[in-house]
Short mmCIF file of C-alpha atoms and ligand atoms in Angstrom, two decimals:
data_model
loop_
_atom_site.label_atom_id
_atom_site.label_comp_id
_atom_site.label_asym_id
_atom_site.label_seq_id
_atom_site.Cartn_x
_atom_site.Cartn_y
_atom_site.Cartn_z
CA UNK A 209 -14.81 165.18 97.34
CA UNK A 210 -13.99 169.37 96.82
CA UNK A 211 -12.41 169.60 100.56
CA UNK A 212 -10.65 166.54 99.27
CA UNK A 213 -9.63 168.17 96.46
CA UNK A 214 -9.29 171.65 97.86
CA UNK A 215 -6.82 169.77 100.49
CA UNK A 216 -4.29 168.60 97.55
CA UNK A 217 -3.88 171.82 95.96
CA UNK A 218 -2.86 173.23 99.82
CA UNK A 219 -0.22 170.71 100.21
CA UNK A 220 1.02 170.77 96.94
CA UNK A 221 1.07 174.63 96.87
CA UNK A 222 2.77 174.60 100.10
CA UNK A 223 5.45 171.42 98.37
CA UNK A 224 5.82 173.79 95.66
CA UNK A 225 6.59 177.15 98.59
CA UNK A 226 8.93 175.68 100.11
CA UNK A 227 11.14 174.35 97.16
CA UNK A 228 11.08 177.39 95.87
CA UNK A 229 12.75 179.34 98.56
CA UNK A 230 15.32 175.94 98.74
CA UNK A 231 16.26 176.08 95.96
CA UNK A 232 16.57 179.87 95.73
CA UNK A 233 18.77 179.64 100.01
CA UNK A 234 21.72 178.41 99.76
CA UNK A 235 25.36 177.75 102.77
CA UNK A 236 29.05 177.58 101.01
CA UNK A 237 32.32 176.87 102.57
CA UNK A 238 35.61 177.99 101.48
CA UNK A 239 37.95 176.26 101.62
CA UNK A 240 36.32 172.85 100.86
CA UNK A 241 39.25 170.63 101.54
CA UNK A 242 41.62 172.25 103.81
CA UNK A 243 44.78 170.93 104.85
CA UNK A 244 46.54 172.14 108.01
CA UNK A 245 49.92 171.04 110.08
CA UNK A 246 48.87 169.20 113.20
CA UNK A 247 47.88 172.36 116.09
CA UNK A 248 48.07 174.91 114.15
CA UNK A 249 45.20 177.14 112.94
CA UNK A 250 42.40 177.77 109.98
CA UNK A 251 39.79 180.30 108.39
CA UNK A 252 36.91 179.26 107.13
CA UNK A 253 34.57 181.43 105.54
CA UNK A 254 30.59 180.62 105.81
CA UNK A 255 28.40 182.41 103.19
CA UNK A 256 25.26 181.68 102.22
CA UNK A 257 21.87 183.30 100.93
CA UNK A 258 20.41 184.44 104.06
CA UNK A 259 22.15 187.55 106.14
CA UNK A 260 24.70 186.64 107.82
CA UNK A 261 23.03 186.57 111.21
CA UNK A 262 22.13 183.29 110.10
CA UNK A 263 24.47 181.42 110.00
CA UNK A 264 26.70 178.87 111.58
CA UNK A 265 29.91 176.22 111.81
CA UNK A 266 29.60 173.57 113.62
CA UNK A 267 32.91 172.27 113.79
CA UNK A 268 34.82 170.72 116.80
CA UNK A 269 37.77 172.55 117.20
CA UNK A 270 37.37 175.78 119.22
CA UNK A 271 36.33 178.26 117.24
CA UNK A 272 36.50 182.76 116.54
CA UNK A 273 34.17 184.31 114.22
CA UNK A 274 36.86 187.10 112.77
CA UNK A 275 35.38 189.04 109.96
CA UNK A 276 31.03 189.08 109.72
CA UNK A 277 30.04 190.00 105.85
CA UNK A 278 26.32 191.10 104.70
CA UNK A 279 25.94 187.57 103.90
CA UNK A 280 29.15 186.05 105.78
CA UNK A 281 30.88 184.92 108.36
CA UNK A 282 34.66 184.09 108.81
CA UNK A 283 35.45 181.99 111.32
CA UNK A 284 39.11 181.18 113.01
CA UNK A 285 39.73 177.82 113.49
CA UNK A 286 42.23 176.88 117.14
CA UNK A 287 44.61 174.30 117.56
CA UNK A 288 43.45 171.82 115.31
CA UNK A 289 44.33 168.45 116.46
CA UNK A 290 42.40 165.18 114.80
CA UNK A 291 43.56 164.51 111.87
CA UNK A 292 40.73 164.57 108.89
CA UNK A 293 37.84 165.93 110.34
CA UNK A 294 34.03 167.67 108.92
CA UNK A 295 33.13 171.16 109.79
CA UNK A 296 29.79 171.95 109.08
CA UNK A 297 28.38 175.63 107.38
CA UNK A 298 24.43 175.59 108.05
CA UNK A 299 22.07 179.20 107.92
CA UNK A 300 19.51 178.83 110.20
CA UNK A 301 16.00 178.24 109.32
CA UNK A 302 16.53 178.72 106.02
CA UNK A 303 16.08 175.20 104.84
CA UNK A 304 18.91 175.24 102.95
CA UNK A 305 21.46 172.03 103.36
CA UNK A 306 24.28 172.49 105.62
CA UNK A 307 27.80 173.04 103.63
CA UNK A 308 30.67 170.60 104.80
CA UNK A 309 34.18 171.14 104.20
CA UNK A 310 36.89 168.30 105.83
CA UNK A 311 39.98 169.26 107.18
CA UNK A 312 43.05 167.12 106.19
CA UNK A 313 45.61 168.06 109.54
CA UNK A 314 49.18 166.65 108.53
CA UNK A 315 52.42 166.20 111.17
CA UNK A 316 56.11 167.44 110.25
CA UNK A 317 57.13 165.16 108.78
CA UNK A 318 61.16 164.06 109.14
CA UNK A 319 63.33 164.50 105.88
CA UNK A 320 62.34 161.52 103.18
CA UNK A 321 64.71 158.99 102.72
CA UNK A 322 66.86 158.31 100.21
CA UNK A 323 68.26 154.59 99.97
CA UNK A 324 70.49 154.69 96.49
CA UNK A 325 73.40 152.82 95.31
CA UNK A 326 75.96 156.27 95.05
CA UNK A 327 78.11 153.59 91.59
CA UNK A 328 75.45 153.32 88.63
CA UNK A 329 77.25 150.57 85.01
CA UNK A 330 75.41 152.95 82.74
CA UNK A 331 73.05 150.36 80.44
CA UNK A 332 71.73 148.74 83.63
CA UNK A 333 68.95 149.61 86.20
CA UNK A 334 69.37 150.49 89.84
CA UNK A 335 66.51 150.26 91.92
CA UNK A 336 66.45 153.01 94.36
CA UNK A 337 63.82 153.81 97.29
CA UNK A 338 61.97 157.09 98.96
CA UNK A 339 60.84 157.09 102.14
CA UNK A 340 58.52 159.67 103.82
CA UNK A 341 58.63 158.10 107.91
CA UNK A 342 56.35 159.25 109.93
CA UNK A 343 54.72 161.64 106.87
CA UNK A 344 51.12 162.04 108.91
CA UNK A 345 48.62 161.84 107.08
CA UNK A 346 51.08 159.00 105.18
CA UNK A 347 48.57 158.50 102.60
CA UNK A 348 48.28 161.34 101.42
CA UNK A 349 51.87 162.48 100.72
CA UNK A 350 52.59 162.36 97.39
CA UNK A 351 55.80 162.07 96.04
CA UNK A 352 58.45 163.15 92.86
CA UNK A 353 61.34 160.81 91.06
CA UNK A 354 63.81 163.15 89.44
CA UNK A 355 67.07 161.34 88.07
CA UNK A 356 69.44 162.89 85.35
CA UNK A 357 67.21 165.72 84.60
CA UNK A 358 64.45 163.11 84.09
CA UNK A 359 61.27 163.06 86.12
CA UNK A 360 60.48 158.77 86.49
CA UNK A 361 58.13 156.64 86.65
CA UNK A 362 57.31 155.09 90.15
CA UNK A 363 54.83 153.36 92.31
CA UNK A 364 53.63 154.64 95.88
CA UNK A 365 53.33 151.65 99.13
CA UNK A 366 51.42 152.91 102.45
CA UNK A 367 52.13 150.35 105.40
CA UNK A 368 51.94 152.26 108.62
CA UNK A 369 52.97 154.98 109.25
CA UNK A 370 55.47 155.23 106.16
CA UNK A 371 55.00 156.05 102.18
CA UNK A 372 57.39 154.87 100.07
CA UNK A 373 58.16 155.63 96.39
CA UNK A 374 60.39 153.12 94.46
CA UNK A 375 61.62 153.18 91.18
CA UNK A 376 64.60 152.14 89.06
CA UNK A 377 66.83 154.74 87.57
CA UNK A 378 68.91 153.60 84.99
CA UNK A 379 71.93 155.73 82.02
CA UNK A 380 73.87 155.39 79.17
CA UNK A 381 75.27 159.31 79.76
CA UNK A 382 78.58 158.57 82.33
CA UNK A 383 79.72 160.74 85.18
CA UNK A 384 77.84 162.27 88.54
CA UNK A 385 73.70 161.85 88.24
CA UNK A 386 72.10 164.01 90.84
CA UNK A 387 68.99 161.56 92.06
CA UNK A 388 65.97 164.04 93.83
CA UNK A 389 63.40 163.14 96.12
CA UNK A 390 60.25 165.26 96.88
CA UNK A 391 57.78 164.66 99.90
CA UNK A 392 54.88 167.10 99.86
CA UNK A 393 51.76 167.05 101.85
CA UNK A 394 49.51 169.83 102.36
CA UNK A 395 51.91 172.78 101.93
CA UNK A 396 54.80 171.40 103.29
CA UNK A 397 57.40 169.61 100.63
CA UNK A 398 60.66 167.99 101.32
CA UNK A 399 63.42 167.45 99.50
CA UNK A 400 65.99 164.86 99.36
CA UNK A 401 69.61 164.25 96.89
CA UNK A 402 71.69 161.90 96.54
CA UNK A 403 74.48 162.12 93.53
CA UNK A 404 75.20 158.50 91.81
CA UNK A 405 77.88 158.54 89.66
CA UNK A 406 77.58 156.66 86.01
CA UNK A 407 80.82 154.55 84.71
CA UNK A 408 81.15 152.70 81.99
CA UNK A 409 83.77 149.87 81.34
CA UNK A 410 84.50 150.18 77.83
CA UNK A 411 83.47 147.18 75.65
CA UNK A 412 87.47 144.81 75.37
CA UNK A 413 89.08 143.57 72.12
CA UNK A 414 91.22 141.38 71.09
CA UNK A 415 92.80 140.19 67.85
CA UNK A 416 95.43 137.78 67.59
CA UNK A 417 97.43 138.46 64.52
CA UNK A 418 97.17 134.88 62.71
CA UNK A 419 94.80 133.17 65.13
CA UNK A 420 96.55 130.28 63.54
CA UNK A 421 99.90 130.17 62.61
CA UNK A 422 102.92 127.63 62.45
CA UNK A 423 105.72 126.29 64.92
CA UNK A 424 108.26 129.85 64.24
CA UNK A 425 105.04 132.08 62.85
CA UNK A 426 105.15 135.78 64.92
CA UNK A 427 101.71 136.05 66.55
CA UNK A 428 100.79 140.33 67.07
CA UNK A 429 97.83 139.78 69.96
CA UNK A 430 96.33 143.05 69.96
CA UNK A 431 93.78 144.66 73.09
CA UNK A 432 91.43 147.14 72.38
CA UNK A 433 88.47 149.27 73.44
CA UNK A 434 84.99 150.49 72.67
CA UNK A 435 82.29 152.61 73.42
CA UNK A 436 82.27 154.60 76.42
CA UNK A 437 84.86 154.62 79.52
CA UNK A 438 84.90 156.01 82.73
CA UNK A 439 88.29 157.22 83.44
CA UNK A 440 91.26 155.57 85.08
CA UNK A 441 90.53 152.15 82.71
CA UNK A 442 93.64 150.04 81.87
CA UNK A 443 94.36 147.72 80.01
CA UNK A 444 95.31 144.06 79.86
CA UNK A 445 96.79 140.47 78.16
CA UNK A 446 97.09 137.96 80.55
CA UNK A 447 96.68 133.74 79.53
CA UNK A 448 95.71 131.62 82.04
CA UNK A 449 99.50 131.75 83.79
CA UNK A 450 100.35 135.78 83.91
CA UNK A 451 99.59 138.69 83.17
CA UNK A 452 101.82 139.18 79.31
CA UNK A 453 101.22 143.57 78.98
CA UNK A 454 99.88 145.99 80.92
CA UNK A 455 99.04 149.32 79.69
CA UNK A 456 98.16 152.56 81.56
CA UNK A 457 96.23 154.88 82.42
CA UNK A 458 93.82 155.61 79.05
CA UNK A 459 95.75 154.18 76.93
CA UNK A 460 93.22 152.33 74.23
CA UNK A 461 95.19 149.50 72.52
CA UNK A 462 98.22 147.73 73.90
CA UNK A 463 99.97 144.79 71.91
CA UNK A 464 101.87 142.22 72.04
CA UNK A 465 104.47 140.35 70.24
CA UNK A 466 105.53 136.24 70.68
CA UNK A 467 106.64 133.51 68.12
CA UNK A 468 104.24 130.48 68.50
CA UNK A 469 106.13 127.07 69.87
CA UNK A 470 104.10 123.64 70.05
CA UNK A 471 102.86 124.09 73.87
CA UNK A 472 101.78 126.69 72.21
CA UNK A 473 98.47 125.51 70.30
CA UNK A 474 95.51 125.48 71.93
CA UNK A 475 96.23 129.04 74.42
CA UNK A 476 94.17 130.98 75.36
CA UNK A 477 94.56 134.88 75.40
CA UNK A 478 92.53 137.30 77.45
CA UNK A 479 92.21 140.84 77.15
CA UNK A 480 91.50 142.24 80.10
CA UNK A 481 89.44 145.75 81.72
CA UNK A 482 89.85 147.64 84.71
CA UNK A 483 88.33 150.30 86.69
CA UNK A 484 88.72 150.89 90.23
CA UNK A 485 85.15 152.33 91.26
CA UNK A 486 84.36 152.83 95.28
CA UNK A 487 87.60 150.39 96.36
CA UNK A 488 86.07 147.77 94.20
CA UNK A 489 87.61 146.39 90.30
CA UNK A 490 85.44 146.49 88.05
CA UNK A 491 86.13 144.19 84.97
CA UNK A 492 85.57 143.00 81.86
CA UNK A 493 87.09 140.71 79.20
CA UNK A 494 87.07 138.43 76.30
CA UNK A 495 88.81 135.57 75.45
CA UNK A 496 90.47 133.30 72.19
CA UNK A 497 92.53 131.09 71.60
CA UNK A 498 95.75 130.14 68.92
CA UNK A 499 95.55 127.49 66.90
CA UNK A 500 98.92 126.83 66.58
CA UNK A 501 99.95 124.28 63.94
CA UNK A 502 103.14 121.63 63.56
CA UNK A 503 104.57 119.07 61.78
CA UNK A 504 105.02 115.24 63.73
CA UNK A 505 107.39 113.83 66.47
CA UNK A 506 106.95 110.85 68.18
CA UNK A 507 108.78 109.42 71.64
CA UNK A 508 109.26 107.10 73.84
CA UNK A 509 105.56 107.53 75.56
CA UNK A 510 104.47 108.30 72.40
CA UNK A 511 105.76 105.02 70.57
CA UNK A 512 108.73 102.46 72.90
CA UNK A 513 110.98 101.41 70.14
CA UNK A 514 111.32 98.24 71.64
CA UNK A 515 108.75 95.48 73.36
CA UNK A 516 108.54 91.47 73.50
CA UNK A 517 105.86 89.11 72.59
CA UNK A 518 105.49 85.42 74.24
CA UNK A 519 103.81 83.55 71.15
CA UNK A 520 101.15 82.65 70.73
CA UNK A 521 99.22 86.24 72.94
CA UNK A 522 97.13 88.92 71.67
CA UNK A 523 98.51 91.85 71.84
CA UNK A 524 98.52 95.74 70.15
CA UNK A 525 101.15 97.22 68.91
CA UNK A 526 100.49 101.09 69.58
CA UNK A 527 102.09 104.06 68.07
CA UNK A 528 100.80 107.66 67.79
CA UNK A 529 102.74 110.92 66.99
CA UNK A 530 103.01 114.79 68.67
CA UNK A 531 100.95 117.21 65.67
CA UNK A 532 98.75 119.31 64.47
CA UNK A 533 96.91 118.54 62.78
CA UNK A 534 97.16 115.09 64.32
CA UNK A 535 99.24 113.15 63.12
CA UNK A 536 98.75 109.69 60.56
CA UNK A 537 101.41 106.91 61.98
CA UNK A 538 102.09 103.48 59.26
CA UNK A 539 104.90 100.53 60.11
CA UNK A 540 105.58 98.83 57.71
CA UNK A 541 108.12 95.44 57.91
CA UNK A 542 109.10 93.53 55.19
CA UNK A 543 107.62 96.00 53.14
CA UNK A 544 103.70 94.95 54.66
CA UNK A 545 101.63 97.63 57.06
CA UNK A 546 100.80 96.02 60.23
CA UNK A 547 98.17 97.06 62.41
CA UNK A 548 98.53 99.35 64.74
CA UNK A 549 96.48 99.80 67.84
CA UNK A 550 94.61 96.60 66.83
CA UNK A 551 95.28 93.52 69.09
CA UNK A 552 96.88 91.27 67.00
CA UNK A 553 97.14 87.42 67.69
CA UNK A 554 101.40 87.25 67.76
CA UNK A 555 103.25 84.26 66.13
CA UNK A 556 106.88 84.10 64.98
CA UNK A 557 106.62 85.58 61.49
CA UNK A 558 105.53 89.18 63.55
CA UNK A 559 109.90 89.15 65.31
CA UNK A 560 111.27 92.24 63.74
CA UNK A 561 112.07 95.98 63.00
CA UNK A 562 109.60 98.14 61.88
CA UNK A 563 109.93 101.52 60.10
CA UNK A 564 107.26 103.62 62.31
CA UNK A 565 106.20 107.35 59.74
CA UNK A 566 104.37 109.64 61.60
CA UNK A 567 103.00 112.46 59.03
CA UNK A 568 100.78 115.31 58.67
CA UNK A 569 100.60 118.18 56.50
CA UNK A 570 103.50 120.11 58.10
CA UNK A 571 106.35 117.05 57.86
CA UNK A 572 106.66 113.48 58.81
CA UNK A 573 108.89 111.45 61.79
CA UNK A 574 110.24 108.46 61.63
CA UNK A 575 111.38 105.37 63.82
CA UNK A 576 112.64 102.23 64.37
CA UNK A 577 109.61 99.59 66.71
CA UNK A 578 111.45 96.59 67.30
CA UNK A 579 109.45 93.40 68.17
CA UNK A 580 110.75 90.58 69.98
CA UNK A 581 109.23 87.59 70.65
CA UNK A 582 109.46 84.56 72.47
CA UNK A 583 108.29 81.29 70.64
CA UNK A 584 106.16 78.94 73.23
CA UNK A 585 108.88 75.97 72.39
CA UNK A 586 112.55 77.72 73.95
CA UNK A 587 115.53 75.98 72.57
CA UNK A 588 116.47 75.39 75.76
CA UNK A 589 113.18 73.27 77.20
CA UNK A 590 113.35 71.20 73.73
CA UNK A 591 117.11 70.25 74.91
CA UNK A 592 116.27 69.69 78.22
CA UNK A 593 113.03 66.82 76.70
CA UNK A 594 115.82 65.68 74.66
CA UNK A 595 118.30 65.15 77.61
CA UNK A 596 115.44 63.59 79.25
CA UNK A 597 113.93 61.11 77.24
CA UNK A 598 118.36 59.77 75.64
CA UNK A 599 118.73 59.64 80.23
CA UNK A 600 115.41 57.67 80.26
CA UNK A 601 116.25 55.04 77.23
CA UNK A 602 119.94 54.47 78.76
CA UNK A 603 118.14 53.80 82.20
CA UNK A 604 116.21 50.96 80.60
CA UNK A 605 118.69 49.64 78.04
CA UNK A 606 120.68 49.30 82.15
CA UNK A 607 118.28 47.33 83.86
CA UNK A 608 118.08 45.10 80.38
CA UNK A 609 121.41 44.46 80.31
CA UNK A 610 121.61 44.50 84.10
CA UNK A 611 118.47 41.91 84.67
CA UNK A 612 119.37 39.73 80.90
CA UNK A 613 123.44 39.66 82.83
CA UNK A 614 122.19 38.09 85.95
CA UNK A 615 119.80 35.44 84.26
CA UNK A 616 123.26 33.81 82.22
CA UNK A 617 124.93 34.06 85.48
CA UNK A 618 122.87 31.73 86.35
CA UNK A 619 122.27 29.14 83.38
CA UNK A 620 126.64 28.27 84.14
CA UNK A 621 125.79 27.65 86.92
CA UNK A 622 124.03 25.37 86.19
CA UNK A 623 125.67 23.48 84.40
CA UNK A 624 128.77 23.51 86.17
CA UNK A 625 126.28 21.59 88.95
CA UNK A 626 124.85 19.33 86.12
CA UNK A 627 128.72 17.86 84.55
CA UNK A 628 130.29 16.92 87.85
CA UNK A 629 127.21 14.61 88.17
CA UNK A 630 126.83 13.67 84.45
CA UNK A 631 128.27 10.14 83.24
CA UNK A 632 131.01 9.46 80.87
CA UNK A 633 128.76 8.79 77.92
CA UNK A 634 127.80 12.68 78.02
CA UNK A 635 131.17 12.60 76.54
CA UNK A 636 129.28 14.33 72.91
CA UNK A 637 127.31 16.28 74.79
CA UNK A 638 130.32 17.73 77.16
CA UNK A 639 133.49 17.87 74.03
CA UNK A 640 130.77 20.46 72.68
CA UNK A 641 129.89 22.73 75.56
CA UNK A 642 134.17 23.03 76.00
CA UNK A 643 134.66 23.64 72.78
CA UNK A 644 131.45 26.11 73.84
CA UNK A 645 132.74 27.90 76.75
CA UNK A 646 136.49 28.17 74.93
CA UNK A 647 135.61 30.10 71.60
C1 NAG B 790 33.46 185.04 101.62
O1 NAG B 790 32.78 184.61 101.18
C2 NAG B 790 32.03 186.17 100.92
C3 NAG B 790 31.10 185.11 99.51
O2 NAG B 790 32.43 184.05 98.65
C4 NAG B 790 32.81 186.60 99.56
O3 NAG B 790 31.90 187.99 99.35
C5 NAG B 790 33.47 187.22 101.18
O4 NAG B 790 34.80 188.92 100.39
C6 NAG B 790 34.51 186.15 102.60
N1 NAG B 790 35.44 187.19 102.98
C7 NAG B 790 36.33 187.07 101.86
C8 NAG B 790 37.11 187.94 104.07
O5 NAG B 790 37.19 186.10 102.29
C1 NAG B 791 102.99 142.70 64.01
O1 NAG B 791 103.00 144.94 64.73
C2 NAG B 791 104.44 144.71 64.68
C3 NAG B 791 103.69 146.44 65.47
O2 NAG B 791 102.51 147.15 65.64
C4 NAG B 791 103.89 144.95 63.21
O3 NAG B 791 104.98 146.15 62.18
C5 NAG B 791 103.88 143.43 62.09
O4 NAG B 791 103.90 143.84 61.26
C6 NAG B 791 102.80 142.57 63.33
N1 NAG B 791 103.03 141.72 62.33
C7 NAG B 791 101.60 140.76 61.36
C8 NAG B 791 102.44 138.56 62.12
O5 NAG B 791 100.57 141.30 62.12
C1 NAG B 792 106.88 109.00 55.93
O1 NAG B 792 105.67 109.53 54.79
C2 NAG B 792 106.39 110.75 54.40
C3 NAG B 792 105.18 111.58 53.76
O2 NAG B 792 104.24 109.90 53.73
C4 NAG B 792 106.89 109.57 53.31
O3 NAG B 792 106.96 111.68 52.05
C5 NAG B 792 108.76 109.86 53.62
O4 NAG B 792 109.20 110.12 53.05
C6 NAG B 792 108.20 108.76 54.62
N1 NAG B 792 109.21 108.33 55.35
C7 NAG B 792 109.08 106.94 55.32
C8 NAG B 792 110.90 107.51 55.86
O5 NAG B 792 109.62 106.68 54.97
#
């Protein structure tokens, strides 16, 4: 019991001694995270709480001691060629922990590449990429991107040995701006710059003097611009077919005057701004339609003047007119309105001359329309029938007469035969017959 208690005290004492010893002994390394160019050299200072003789450095690289103090040793490591390796400072027999330094070896990288368009329309976004090829270790590379004097936010990606940063650039200020990408690895930085031209097409504004005009009225078409503009822009006034007016370079106002004609109704006018950027024509345009009002007009195609219809047929009279607004057309005959545009059963009474009147608030146009109605039985047919009937009756009468004549001849011959054979006592009858024959 007593022996074991003594043993416990001894064990406790030795633990406390060792612990206290370990705490007052230490090892330090400096620098802790050195970055070294591939194949280069590095100085490492190991210091400790004990004499320098006991200080050592564990490393994979060739080393030499280049300085010693009372409690430190300075080592030079040469021909450093392994990526991410650890080196350890230690103090022999002190019980102190070792101190570790992680050496990052970088390769000299090629100059970064900046991928960007050289022209950017003001107010639009453009993607840019800065690539750091063959930078090693790629994930240690850090980027810094600036455009037009302002830092950009970007995302970096590492794929294989390629580190790259992607950002979007935008500017509302017209002119040349610098895009800068800096790639850093350890103490080495490489920078690449490109000039991006921010251009702006001004906003075209089209005004049609009076977007609604009456035929013959003067109409002014003006093309103007607003907003920031890159120098060198031009304006044009166009319609679907041709250019009506062109401005000089950098002019801000263009006008085209015209007299409104019937065919200008619904005509579209375009105000266009053009700027040539890098040999490419960029354009912005705006368009408007002109409304021209005019009185009704009827012609042979809209309102044919002669119609020939058959009695009993179903036909539609069509008569319309050009005009804006659309004209109302009415056709009259003998003070009565005829339903145009609707199928009608044609009767003889429809025959005649109609007066058609097309009207809108800008005037009217009048046109005579003649309708001929052919009777279903024409006079020619009726005469034909009468002639045929008369001829038939005459034929029948002729036949009847001929038959009755033939019969009379037959009776007479019989009578003649009979007379020659008769006796004289029939003299009374014969006298009568003789008398009749002589009559
Ligand atoms: C090494 O480190 C120790 C302790 O920090 C310091 O006193 C000494 O000056 C250093 N030696 C060199 C050469 O930097
Ligand atoms: C059209 O423009 C001319 C010249 O700018 C102006 O004198 C005229 O009064 C304008 N006419 C109309 C109808 O706006
Ligand atoms: C045609 O109609 C218009 C408008 O209703 C009227 O003023 C004009 O006298 C008419 N013309 C004829 C020939 O009926």
